[in-house]
Short mmCIF file of C-alpha atoms and ligand atoms in Angstrom, two decimals:
data_model
loop_
_atom_site.label_atom_id
_atom_site.label_comp_id
_atom_site.label_asym_id
_atom_site.label_seq_id
_atom_site.Cartn_x
_atom_site.Cartn_y
_atom_site.Cartn_z
CA MET A 16 -14.95 -22.33 -30.42
CA THR A 17 -13.22 -24.29 -27.64
CA THR A 18 -12.80 -22.68 -24.25
CA PHE A 19 -9.94 -23.91 -22.08
CA LEU A 20 -10.34 -23.37 -18.38
CA GLY A 21 -7.58 -23.34 -15.81
CA MET A 22 -5.08 -21.59 -18.11
CA PRO A 23 -2.85 -18.73 -16.93
CA ALA A 24 -3.49 -15.23 -18.30
CA PRO A 25 -1.77 -15.04 -21.72
CA ARG A 26 1.53 -13.21 -22.26
CA GLY A 27 1.85 -10.15 -24.46
CA VAL A 28 -1.50 -8.60 -23.55
CA GLY A 29 -2.75 -6.70 -20.51
CA HIS A 30 -1.00 -5.46 -17.42
CA LEU A 31 -0.16 -8.33 -15.08
CA ARG A 32 3.58 -8.62 -15.77
CA GLY A 33 6.26 -5.98 -15.26
CA ASP A 34 9.35 -5.34 -17.39
CA GLU A 35 11.71 -6.25 -14.54
CA PRO A 36 11.60 -8.25 -11.27
CA PHE A 37 10.29 -6.54 -8.14
CA PRO A 38 13.70 -6.00 -6.42
CA ALA A 39 15.10 -4.07 -9.41
CA ALA A 40 11.94 -1.98 -9.85
CA ALA A 41 11.70 -1.33 -6.09
CA HIS A 42 15.31 -0.20 -5.99
CA LYS A 43 14.54 2.55 -8.50
CA ALA A 44 11.31 3.57 -6.74
CA LEU A 45 13.12 3.88 -3.40
CA ALA A 46 15.37 6.56 -4.89
CA ASN A 47 12.35 8.80 -5.58
CA ASP A 48 11.87 11.01 -2.47
CA GLN A 49 8.83 12.80 -3.87
CA LEU A 50 7.07 9.49 -4.52
CA ARG A 51 7.73 8.30 -0.97
CA ARG A 52 6.46 11.58 0.53
CA ASN A 53 3.25 11.40 -1.57
CA LEU A 54 2.69 7.76 -0.62
CA ARG A 55 3.30 8.24 3.08
CA HIS A 56 0.92 11.20 3.24
CA ALA A 57 -1.84 9.45 1.27
CA THR A 58 -1.68 6.04 2.96
CA THR A 59 -1.50 7.59 6.45
CA THR A 60 -4.54 9.76 5.76
CA ILE A 61 -6.65 6.88 4.39
CA ARG A 62 -5.56 4.57 7.21
CA GLU A 63 -6.60 7.02 9.91
CA LYS A 64 -9.94 7.78 8.27
CA SER A 65 -10.71 4.09 7.78
CA GLY A 66 -9.66 3.18 11.34
CA LYS A 67 -12.12 5.71 12.81
CA VAL A 68 -15.20 4.48 10.94
CA ILE A 69 -14.34 0.81 11.48
CA ALA A 70 -14.11 1.48 15.22
CA GLU A 71 -17.74 2.68 15.14
CA LEU A 72 -18.98 -0.83 14.33
CA PRO A 73 -19.05 -3.20 17.32
CA ASP A 74 -19.68 -6.15 14.98
CA TRP A 75 -16.83 -5.44 12.53
CA GLN A 76 -15.15 -8.80 13.21
CA GLU A 77 -18.45 -10.64 12.70
CA LEU A 78 -18.97 -8.76 9.43
CA ARG A 79 -15.48 -9.79 8.28
CA ALA A 80 -16.25 -13.41 9.15
CA ALA A 81 -19.56 -13.21 7.26
CA GLY A 82 -17.85 -11.70 4.21
CA SER A 83 -15.25 -14.47 4.26
CA ALA A 84 -17.91 -17.21 4.62
CA ILE A 85 -20.00 -15.83 1.72
CA LYS A 86 -16.94 -15.72 -0.53
CA THR A 87 -15.89 -19.26 0.43
CA ASP A 88 -19.37 -20.53 -0.36
CA THR A 89 -19.39 -18.61 -3.66
CA MET A 90 -16.09 -20.10 -4.81
CA ALA A 91 -17.30 -23.60 -3.92
CA ARG A 92 -20.20 -23.33 -6.38
CA LEU A 93 -18.95 -20.75 -8.86
CA PRO A 94 -20.10 -22.54 -12.07
CA GLU A 95 -23.72 -22.84 -10.98
CA LEU A 96 -23.82 -19.24 -9.68
CA LEU A 97 -22.39 -17.86 -12.92
CA GLU A 98 -25.00 -19.75 -14.94
CA GLN A 99 -27.70 -18.42 -12.66
CA LEU A 100 -26.36 -14.88 -13.16
CA GLU A 101 -26.33 -15.41 -16.93
CA SER A 102 -29.97 -16.56 -16.90
CA GLY A 103 -31.01 -13.51 -14.87
CA VAL A 104 -29.24 -11.06 -17.20
CA VAL A 105 -30.63 -12.70 -20.34
CA ALA A 106 -34.15 -12.82 -18.90
CA ALA A 107 -33.92 -9.07 -18.29
CA GLY A 108 -32.92 -8.30 -21.89
CA GLY A 109 -29.10 -8.33 -21.59
CA VAL A 110 -26.56 -10.39 -23.55
CA VAL A 111 -23.86 -12.45 -21.79
CA HIS A 112 -20.46 -13.25 -23.32
CA TRP A 113 -17.86 -15.63 -21.84
CA ALA A 114 -14.21 -14.64 -22.27
CA ALA A 115 -11.54 -17.25 -21.48
CA ASP A 116 -8.74 -14.67 -21.47
CA ALA A 117 -7.71 -11.07 -22.12
CA ASN A 118 -7.50 -11.52 -25.89
CA GLU A 119 -11.04 -12.86 -26.12
CA ALA A 120 -12.45 -10.18 -23.82
CA ASN A 121 -10.75 -7.37 -25.75
CA GLN A 122 -12.02 -8.76 -29.04
CA ILE A 123 -15.59 -9.09 -27.77
CA VAL A 124 -15.69 -5.51 -26.43
CA THR A 125 -13.97 -4.02 -29.47
CA ASP A 126 -16.41 -5.77 -31.84
CA LEU A 127 -19.39 -4.63 -29.80
CA VAL A 128 -18.24 -1.00 -29.81
CA ALA A 129 -17.35 -1.12 -33.52
CA ALA A 130 -20.85 -2.44 -34.29
CA THR A 131 -22.38 0.69 -32.73
CA GLY A 132 -20.30 2.95 -35.02
CA SER A 133 -19.20 5.09 -32.05
CA PRO A 134 -15.63 6.41 -32.36
CA ARG A 135 -15.37 6.82 -28.56
CA VAL A 136 -16.33 5.08 -25.30
CA ILE A 137 -16.61 6.53 -21.81
CA LYS A 138 -15.20 4.33 -19.08
CA ILE A 139 -15.84 3.81 -15.39
CA LYS A 140 -12.79 2.96 -13.32
CA SER A 141 -12.38 -0.79 -13.64
CA MET A 142 -9.52 -3.05 -12.56
CA ALA A 143 -10.66 -5.85 -14.90
CA THR A 144 -10.40 -3.67 -18.03
CA GLN A 145 -6.97 -2.41 -16.92
CA GLU A 146 -5.88 -6.00 -16.30
CA ILE A 147 -6.70 -7.01 -19.89
CA GLY A 148 -5.34 -3.82 -21.50
CA LEU A 149 -8.71 -2.90 -22.99
CA ASN A 150 -7.75 0.74 -23.65
CA GLU A 151 -4.84 -0.33 -25.84
CA ALA A 152 -7.06 -2.81 -27.73
CA LEU A 153 -9.71 -0.12 -28.35
CA GLU A 154 -7.10 2.39 -29.49
CA ALA A 155 -5.63 -0.18 -31.89
CA ALA A 156 -9.10 -0.47 -33.42
CA GLY A 157 -9.37 3.32 -33.80
CA ILE A 158 -11.74 3.77 -30.83
CA GLN A 159 -10.93 6.43 -28.21
CA PRO A 160 -11.43 5.30 -24.58
CA VAL A 161 -11.98 8.17 -22.13
CA GLU A 162 -11.51 7.45 -18.41
CA THR A 163 -14.07 9.39 -16.37
CA ASP A 164 -12.85 8.69 -12.82
CA LEU A 165 -10.76 11.75 -11.90
CA ALA A 166 -7.68 9.82 -10.80
CA GLU A 167 -7.89 7.46 -13.79
CA LEU A 168 -8.22 10.50 -16.06
CA ILE A 169 -5.02 11.95 -14.54
CA VAL A 170 -3.23 8.65 -15.17
CA GLN A 171 -4.56 8.42 -18.74
CA LEU A 172 -3.72 12.03 -19.66
CA GLY A 173 -0.28 11.62 -18.09
CA ASN A 174 0.34 8.54 -20.26
CA ASP A 175 1.09 6.82 -16.98
CA GLN A 176 0.17 3.60 -15.16
CA PRO A 177 -2.00 3.44 -12.00
CA SER A 178 -0.09 2.82 -8.78
CA HIS A 179 -2.90 2.11 -6.30
CA ILE A 180 -6.16 0.18 -6.68
CA LEU A 181 -8.36 2.86 -5.19
CA VAL A 182 -6.29 6.00 -5.73
CA PRO A 183 -4.56 5.30 -9.07
CA ALA A 184 -2.76 8.68 -9.14
CA ILE A 185 -1.55 8.44 -5.53
CA HIS A 186 2.01 8.97 -6.76
CA ARG A 187 1.15 12.42 -8.17
CA ASN A 188 0.88 15.65 -6.19
CA ARG A 189 -1.36 18.54 -7.22
CA THR A 190 1.37 20.51 -8.99
CA GLU A 191 2.14 17.53 -11.17
CA ILE A 192 -1.58 17.11 -11.89
CA ARG A 193 -1.94 20.76 -12.93
CA ASP A 194 1.00 20.35 -15.31
CA ILE A 195 -0.57 17.24 -16.86
CA PHE A 196 -3.92 19.03 -17.34
CA LEU A 197 -2.22 22.05 -18.92
CA ARG A 198 -0.32 19.80 -21.28
CA GLU A 199 -3.00 17.27 -22.22
CA MET A 200 -6.58 18.32 -21.44
CA PRO A 201 -8.43 19.68 -24.48
CA GLY A 202 -9.75 23.24 -23.98
CA VAL A 203 -8.24 23.73 -20.52
CA ASP A 204 -7.85 27.27 -19.07
CA PRO A 205 -4.16 28.25 -19.50
CA GLY A 206 -4.34 30.08 -16.13
CA LEU A 207 -5.16 26.82 -14.26
CA THR A 208 -3.89 26.76 -10.65
CA ASP A 209 -3.06 23.72 -8.51
CA ASP A 210 -5.99 24.37 -6.13
CA PRO A 211 -7.77 20.95 -5.85
CA ALA A 212 -11.22 22.56 -6.38
CA VAL A 213 -9.99 24.31 -9.53
CA LEU A 214 -8.46 21.09 -10.86
CA ALA A 215 -11.66 19.14 -10.17
CA ALA A 216 -13.75 21.84 -11.91
CA ALA A 217 -11.52 21.67 -15.00
CA ALA A 218 -11.93 17.89 -15.16
CA ARG A 219 -15.69 18.19 -14.66
CA ARG A 220 -16.04 20.66 -17.55
CA TYR A 221 -14.09 18.39 -19.88
CA LEU A 222 -15.95 15.25 -18.81
CA ARG A 223 -19.45 16.75 -18.99
CA GLU A 224 -19.04 17.45 -22.69
CA THR A 225 -17.70 13.93 -23.22
CA PHE A 226 -20.59 12.30 -21.29
CA LEU A 227 -23.18 14.15 -23.36
CA SER A 228 -21.64 13.30 -26.71
CA THR A 229 -20.72 9.60 -26.28
CA THR A 230 -23.17 6.76 -26.89
CA VAL A 231 -21.23 3.76 -25.51
CA ALA A 232 -19.93 3.14 -21.98
CA VAL A 233 -17.67 0.43 -20.60
CA SER A 234 -17.74 -0.47 -16.91
CA GLY A 235 -16.46 -3.08 -14.53
CA ALA A 236 -18.61 -4.45 -11.71
CA ASN A 237 -18.01 -4.64 -7.99
CA PHE A 238 -20.66 -7.32 -7.59
CA GLY A 239 -23.01 -9.44 -9.69
CA ILE A 240 -26.04 -10.96 -7.96
CA ALA A 241 -26.77 -14.47 -9.23
CA GLU A 242 -30.26 -14.55 -7.72
CA THR A 243 -31.56 -11.60 -9.75
CA GLY A 244 -29.03 -10.99 -12.56
CA THR A 245 -28.24 -7.57 -11.06
CA LEU A 246 -24.87 -5.81 -11.46
CA ALA A 247 -23.55 -3.26 -8.96
CA VAL A 248 -20.94 -0.50 -9.15
CA VAL A 249 -19.92 1.56 -6.13
CA GLU A 250 -18.03 4.82 -6.54
CA SER A 251 -17.42 8.24 -4.99
CA GLU A 252 -17.63 10.81 -7.76
CA GLY A 253 -20.86 10.20 -9.68
CA ASN A 254 -19.02 9.75 -12.97
CA GLY A 255 -19.94 6.08 -12.86
CA ARG A 256 -23.62 6.85 -12.64
CA MET A 257 -23.35 9.17 -15.66
CA CYS A 258 -21.74 6.32 -17.63
CA LEU A 259 -24.36 3.82 -16.48
CA THR A 260 -27.37 5.96 -17.35
CA LEU A 261 -26.61 8.33 -20.28
CA PRO A 262 -25.30 6.13 -23.14
CA ASP A 263 -27.37 3.92 -25.45
CA THR A 264 -25.06 0.93 -24.99
CA LEU A 265 -23.43 -0.34 -21.82
CA ILE A 266 -20.74 -3.05 -21.83
CA THR A 267 -19.68 -4.45 -18.45
CA VAL A 268 -16.52 -6.54 -18.03
CA MET A 269 -16.68 -8.54 -14.80
CA GLY A 270 -14.18 -11.01 -13.34
CA ILE A 271 -16.02 -14.28 -12.68
CA GLU A 272 -15.14 -14.12 -8.97
CA LYS A 273 -17.30 -11.01 -8.46
CA VAL A 274 -20.55 -12.96 -8.39
CA LEU A 275 -22.51 -13.18 -5.11
CA PRO A 276 -25.28 -15.71 -4.49
CA THR A 277 -28.10 -13.48 -3.21
CA TRP A 278 -29.21 -9.89 -2.94
CA ARG A 279 -29.03 -10.23 0.83
CA ASP A 280 -25.30 -11.03 0.67
CA LEU A 281 -24.72 -7.59 -0.79
CA GLU A 282 -25.66 -6.03 2.54
CA VAL A 283 -22.51 -7.42 4.15
CA PHE A 284 -20.19 -6.12 1.45
CA LEU A 285 -21.80 -2.69 1.26
CA GLN A 286 -20.81 -2.28 4.90
CA LEU A 287 -17.32 -3.77 4.60
CA LEU A 288 -16.14 -2.12 1.39
CA PRO A 289 -16.55 1.63 2.03
CA ARG A 290 -15.22 1.51 5.58
CA ALA A 291 -12.15 -0.51 4.61
CA SER A 292 -11.41 1.37 1.39
CA THR A 293 -12.25 5.08 1.47
CA GLY A 294 -13.01 5.31 5.18
CA GLU A 295 -16.65 6.22 4.49
CA ARG A 296 -19.73 4.83 6.22
CA MET A 297 -21.35 4.14 2.87
CA ASN A 298 -20.48 4.69 -0.75
CA PRO A 299 -21.60 8.08 -2.05
CA TYR A 300 -22.93 6.39 -5.22
CA THR A 301 -24.17 2.81 -5.39
CA SER A 302 -25.63 1.98 -8.82
CA MET A 303 -27.44 -1.27 -9.61
CA TRP A 304 -29.05 -2.43 -12.80
CA THR A 305 -30.69 -5.57 -14.09
CA GLY A 306 -30.59 -6.05 -17.85
CA VAL A 307 -32.45 -3.38 -19.80
CA THR A 308 -35.34 -1.20 -18.69
CA PRO A 309 -37.34 0.08 -21.70
CA GLY A 310 -37.22 3.89 -21.94
CA ASP A 311 -34.79 4.23 -19.03
CA GLY A 312 -30.99 4.11 -19.29
CA PRO A 313 -28.95 2.12 -21.84
CA GLN A 314 -31.15 0.09 -24.20
CA ASN A 315 -28.37 -2.38 -25.04
CA PHE A 316 -26.57 -4.18 -22.24
CA HIS A 317 -23.72 -6.67 -22.62
CA LEU A 318 -22.03 -8.51 -19.77
CA VAL A 319 -18.57 -10.00 -20.48
CA LEU A 320 -17.60 -12.65 -17.90
CA LEU A 321 -13.82 -12.77 -17.68
CA ASP A 322 -11.68 -15.75 -16.65
CA ASN A 323 -8.09 -14.74 -17.60
CA GLY A 324 -6.40 -17.10 -15.15
CA ARG A 325 -9.07 -17.07 -12.46
CA THR A 326 -10.03 -20.75 -12.79
CA ASN A 327 -6.31 -21.46 -12.51
CA VAL A 328 -6.35 -19.68 -9.13
CA LEU A 329 -9.53 -21.49 -8.13
CA ALA A 330 -7.80 -24.83 -8.64
CA ASP A 331 -5.27 -24.06 -5.87
CA GLU A 332 -6.73 -24.90 -2.47
CA VAL A 333 -4.52 -22.44 -0.59
CA GLY A 334 -4.24 -19.69 -3.19
CA ARG A 335 -7.89 -19.55 -4.18
CA SER A 336 -8.88 -17.27 -1.30
CA ALA A 337 -7.12 -14.46 -3.21
CA LEU A 338 -10.28 -14.51 -5.36
CA HIS A 339 -12.26 -13.32 -2.32
CA CYS A 340 -10.72 -9.87 -2.75
CA ILE A 341 -13.18 -6.98 -3.03
CA ARG A 342 -10.43 -4.53 -4.16
CA CYS A 343 -10.78 -2.24 -1.16
CA SER A 344 -6.99 -1.59 -1.06
CA ALA A 345 -6.81 -1.65 2.76
CA CYS A 346 -3.89 -4.09 2.55
CA LEU A 347 -1.92 -1.62 0.41
CA ASN A 348 -2.45 1.18 2.89
CA VAL A 349 -0.99 -0.79 5.82
CA CYS A 350 1.87 -2.47 3.97
CA PRO A 351 5.36 -1.21 4.89
CA VAL A 352 6.72 -2.46 1.56
CA TYR A 353 4.04 -0.77 -0.56
CA GLU A 354 4.38 2.48 1.39
CA ARG A 355 8.04 2.70 0.40
CA THR A 356 8.01 1.39 -3.16
CA GLY A 357 4.58 2.45 -4.46
CA GLY A 358 2.57 0.43 -6.95
CA HIS A 359 4.63 0.61 -10.15
CA ALA A 360 7.36 -1.61 -8.68
CA TYR A 361 4.91 -4.55 -8.66
CA GLY A 362 4.66 -4.39 -12.47
CA SER A 363 0.95 -5.32 -12.39
CA VAL A 364 -2.32 -3.43 -12.09
CA TYR A 365 -2.69 -5.24 -8.78
CA PRO A 366 -0.01 -3.82 -6.46
CA GLY A 367 0.68 -4.27 -2.75
CA PRO A 368 -0.01 -7.43 -0.76
CA ILE A 369 -3.00 -8.55 -2.84
CA GLY A 370 -0.98 -8.02 -6.01
CA ALA A 371 1.85 -10.10 -4.59
CA VAL A 372 -0.49 -13.09 -4.29
CA LEU A 373 -2.97 -12.50 -7.12
CA SER A 374 -0.71 -11.53 -10.04
CA PRO A 375 1.60 -14.58 -9.78
CA GLN A 376 -1.40 -16.88 -9.63
CA LEU A 377 -3.13 -15.27 -12.61
CA THR A 378 0.00 -15.42 -14.76
CA GLY A 379 1.58 -18.59 -13.38
CA VAL A 380 4.19 -18.16 -10.64
CA GLU A 381 7.17 -18.38 -13.06
CA ASP A 382 6.12 -15.08 -14.70
CA ASN A 383 5.97 -13.14 -11.42
CA ALA A 384 8.34 -15.19 -9.28
CA SER A 385 9.74 -12.25 -7.28
CA LEU A 386 6.36 -10.89 -6.13
CA PRO A 387 5.70 -13.39 -3.31
CA TYR A 388 8.93 -12.06 -1.75
CA ALA A 389 7.71 -8.44 -1.83
CA SER A 390 6.61 -8.69 1.79
CA SER A 391 8.05 -8.70 5.28
CA LEU A 392 5.31 -11.20 6.33
CA CYS A 393 4.38 -8.82 9.15
CA GLY A 394 0.71 -9.82 8.85
CA ALA A 395 -0.73 -6.27 8.79
CA CYS A 396 -2.50 -7.07 5.49
CA PHE A 397 -4.41 -9.95 7.05
CA ASP A 398 -5.52 -7.81 10.00
CA ALA A 399 -6.71 -5.06 7.64
CA CYS A 400 -8.47 -7.24 5.09
CA PRO A 401 -12.27 -6.91 5.41
CA VAL A 402 -12.77 -10.44 4.04
CA ARG A 403 -9.99 -12.00 6.11
CA ILE A 404 -7.76 -13.20 3.26
CA ASP A 405 -4.71 -14.80 4.87
CA ILE A 406 -2.24 -13.12 2.53
CA PRO A 407 0.90 -14.14 4.49
CA GLU A 408 -0.11 -17.80 4.24
CA ILE A 409 -0.55 -17.50 0.45
CA LEU A 410 2.78 -15.65 0.15
CA VAL A 411 4.63 -18.50 1.84
CA HIS A 412 2.71 -21.04 -0.25
CA LEU A 413 3.72 -19.24 -3.47
CA ARG A 414 7.35 -18.86 -2.35
CA ASN A 415 7.48 -22.64 -2.22
CA GLN A 416 6.18 -22.82 -5.79
CA ALA A 417 8.50 -20.14 -7.18
CA PRO A 418 11.64 -21.38 -8.95
CA HIS A 419 14.67 -21.17 -6.63
CA PRO A 420 18.23 -20.48 -7.86
CA ARG A 421 20.44 -23.56 -8.24
CA THR A 422 22.90 -22.34 -5.57
CA GLU A 423 20.08 -21.90 -3.06
CA ARG A 424 18.72 -25.38 -3.75
CA ALA A 425 22.23 -26.87 -3.38
CA ALA A 426 22.76 -25.03 -0.07
CA MET A 427 19.41 -26.25 1.26
CA ARG A 428 20.14 -29.83 0.23
CA ALA A 429 23.55 -29.64 1.93
CA ALA A 430 22.03 -28.14 5.10
CA SER A 431 19.30 -30.80 5.13
CA TYR A 432 21.85 -33.61 4.75
CA THR A 433 24.05 -32.15 7.50
CA MET A 434 21.15 -31.78 9.93
CA ASP A 435 20.05 -35.36 9.22
CA HIS A 436 23.50 -36.64 10.35
CA PRO A 437 24.21 -35.64 13.97
CA ARG A 438 27.95 -36.34 13.85
CA LEU A 439 28.37 -34.31 10.70
CA TYR A 440 26.30 -31.51 12.19
CA GLU A 441 28.38 -31.55 15.34
CA ALA A 442 31.59 -31.50 13.34
CA ALA A 443 30.31 -28.59 11.32
CA GLN A 444 29.48 -26.69 14.49
CA HIS A 445 32.82 -27.44 16.04
CA ALA A 446 34.53 -26.14 13.00
CA ALA A 447 32.36 -23.05 13.52
CA LYS A 448 32.23 -22.88 9.79
CA LEU A 449 28.64 -23.69 9.07
CA ALA A 450 27.48 -20.13 8.87
CA ARG A 451 30.53 -18.96 6.99
CA LEU A 452 30.33 -21.87 4.59
CA GLY A 453 26.81 -20.74 3.80
CA GLY A 454 28.06 -17.24 3.01
CA PRO A 455 28.52 -17.62 -0.74
CA PHE A 456 25.12 -19.31 -1.06
CA VAL A 457 23.21 -16.57 0.72
CA LYS A 458 24.64 -13.56 -1.09
CA GLY A 459 21.16 -12.12 -1.71
CA TRP A 460 20.33 -12.46 1.97
CA THR A 461 23.54 -10.86 3.19
CA ALA A 462 23.25 -7.95 0.73
CA ALA A 463 20.85 -6.30 3.18
CA ARG A 464 21.48 -8.17 6.46
CA ASP A 465 24.38 -9.27 8.64
CA LEU A 466 25.06 -13.00 8.80
CA PRO A 467 25.12 -13.76 12.55
CA ALA A 468 28.52 -14.86 13.90
CA PRO A 469 28.51 -18.42 15.35
CA PRO A 470 28.29 -18.45 19.19
CA PRO A 471 31.53 -19.22 21.12
CA GLU A 472 29.92 -22.34 22.60
CA SER A 473 27.24 -24.48 20.97
CA PHE A 474 24.26 -25.88 22.91
CA ARG A 475 25.62 -29.42 22.44
CA ASP A 476 28.95 -28.44 24.06
CA TRP A 477 27.16 -26.68 26.89
CA TRP A 478 24.93 -29.74 27.45
CA ALA A 479 27.82 -32.19 27.29
CA LYS A 480 29.61 -30.31 30.09
CA ARG A 481 26.62 -30.83 32.37
S1 LIG B 515 -6.88 -8.45 -0.20
FE1 LIG B 515 -8.37 -7.75 1.32
S2 LIG B 515 -7.53 -5.79 2.03
FE2 LIG B 515 -6.45 -6.27 0.10
S3 LIG B 515 -7.64 -5.23 -1.49
FE3 LIG B 515 -8.45 -7.32 -1.33
S4 LIG B 515 -10.17 -7.19 0.11
FE4 LIG B 515 -8.96 -5.33 0.35
#
């Protein structure tokens, strides 16, 4: 088999491309008052909680700088670190598979599950498996995937798509969740109320039975340690630990950018991630495993290393820092655009500011050309990012790569020519027509803004008088 690196994520599989451009999807989302209320409440709450625990650390900025430096170093020697990780996993009894894209990854996982004979898998919340559309691939092969993270379960039962990296059902309120459970959850109490504790207990009852009767689990990974071959998953509910310890077979799908050089590096990220994401001082559950331990936990372990456009991102000197992302979702929670439109408008499993720079790079900018414009460039995402990804810089970089309409290119060429020729520029100003002449070319711009009227006197005229 030949593996091609540096290719965009393939079309027709996975969840990186929406059905319509961002402006059209956002327009619909903005009409949904309930969605906006839910989003405002949730993002404000997380923001406040996170701000308090970050303020407790006097060295937060140094930690951010350390996180950024470790990621930069990792990306600079990614091939050697991945091979080191592979050696560590294999030495500890695991099997490593390399997947160039979503199709290959889905095939590998589906074949592995089919070989066990299990009709069902339990899943830990994982952005990588959502990105490649693994659930759909498993279902097509007659295998039932069951999401065990509460919010992911709500999304799955509601036949819905996640709208936030960390809180996938952020667009749902508790009444909607009760209705979904009543409609879709096997064996649920028909008298179910919308009390959060009652809803959580119903999910727990359903999931416990599923945990105890399923022999294969699929997870993602927050980090992979090259030095030791160790994988790490951090989570809040404990469902992940059940998946990582109870089944006979564990299959982990990890994006290649999740590798870290050493065990010691993990210390930095275990401080940055919980404070920036859930506003906790540490993750309630941090699970780590290295290959297979005889008599303890899954006895078959497979690691699938996923490219799916990542080496394409790595090849771009400006855009590659998007691969530093640790999926904390802090940039979503501070983004004025995300807070109003929600995640579905981005058309990708990666919404918000990070989605606006990561999705177009994974797919090729042509396939997500409107996303780099889904930002006011206010810079709040950069300030919030625990690994200091300069998202506004990448947004501008990608806007330059995105295809521009012919009228816009013609207007820019005309403006450039005019400004290069002082007499022509002066004449244009005198005619006070420059702005108005531009009117037809900037229809999109003027749909939501006023085109400023030309001043009564230009600077040149004012200067000439003196
Ligand atoms: S870009 Fe930064 S703030 Fe946004 S999800 Fe990634 S790590 Fe978090």
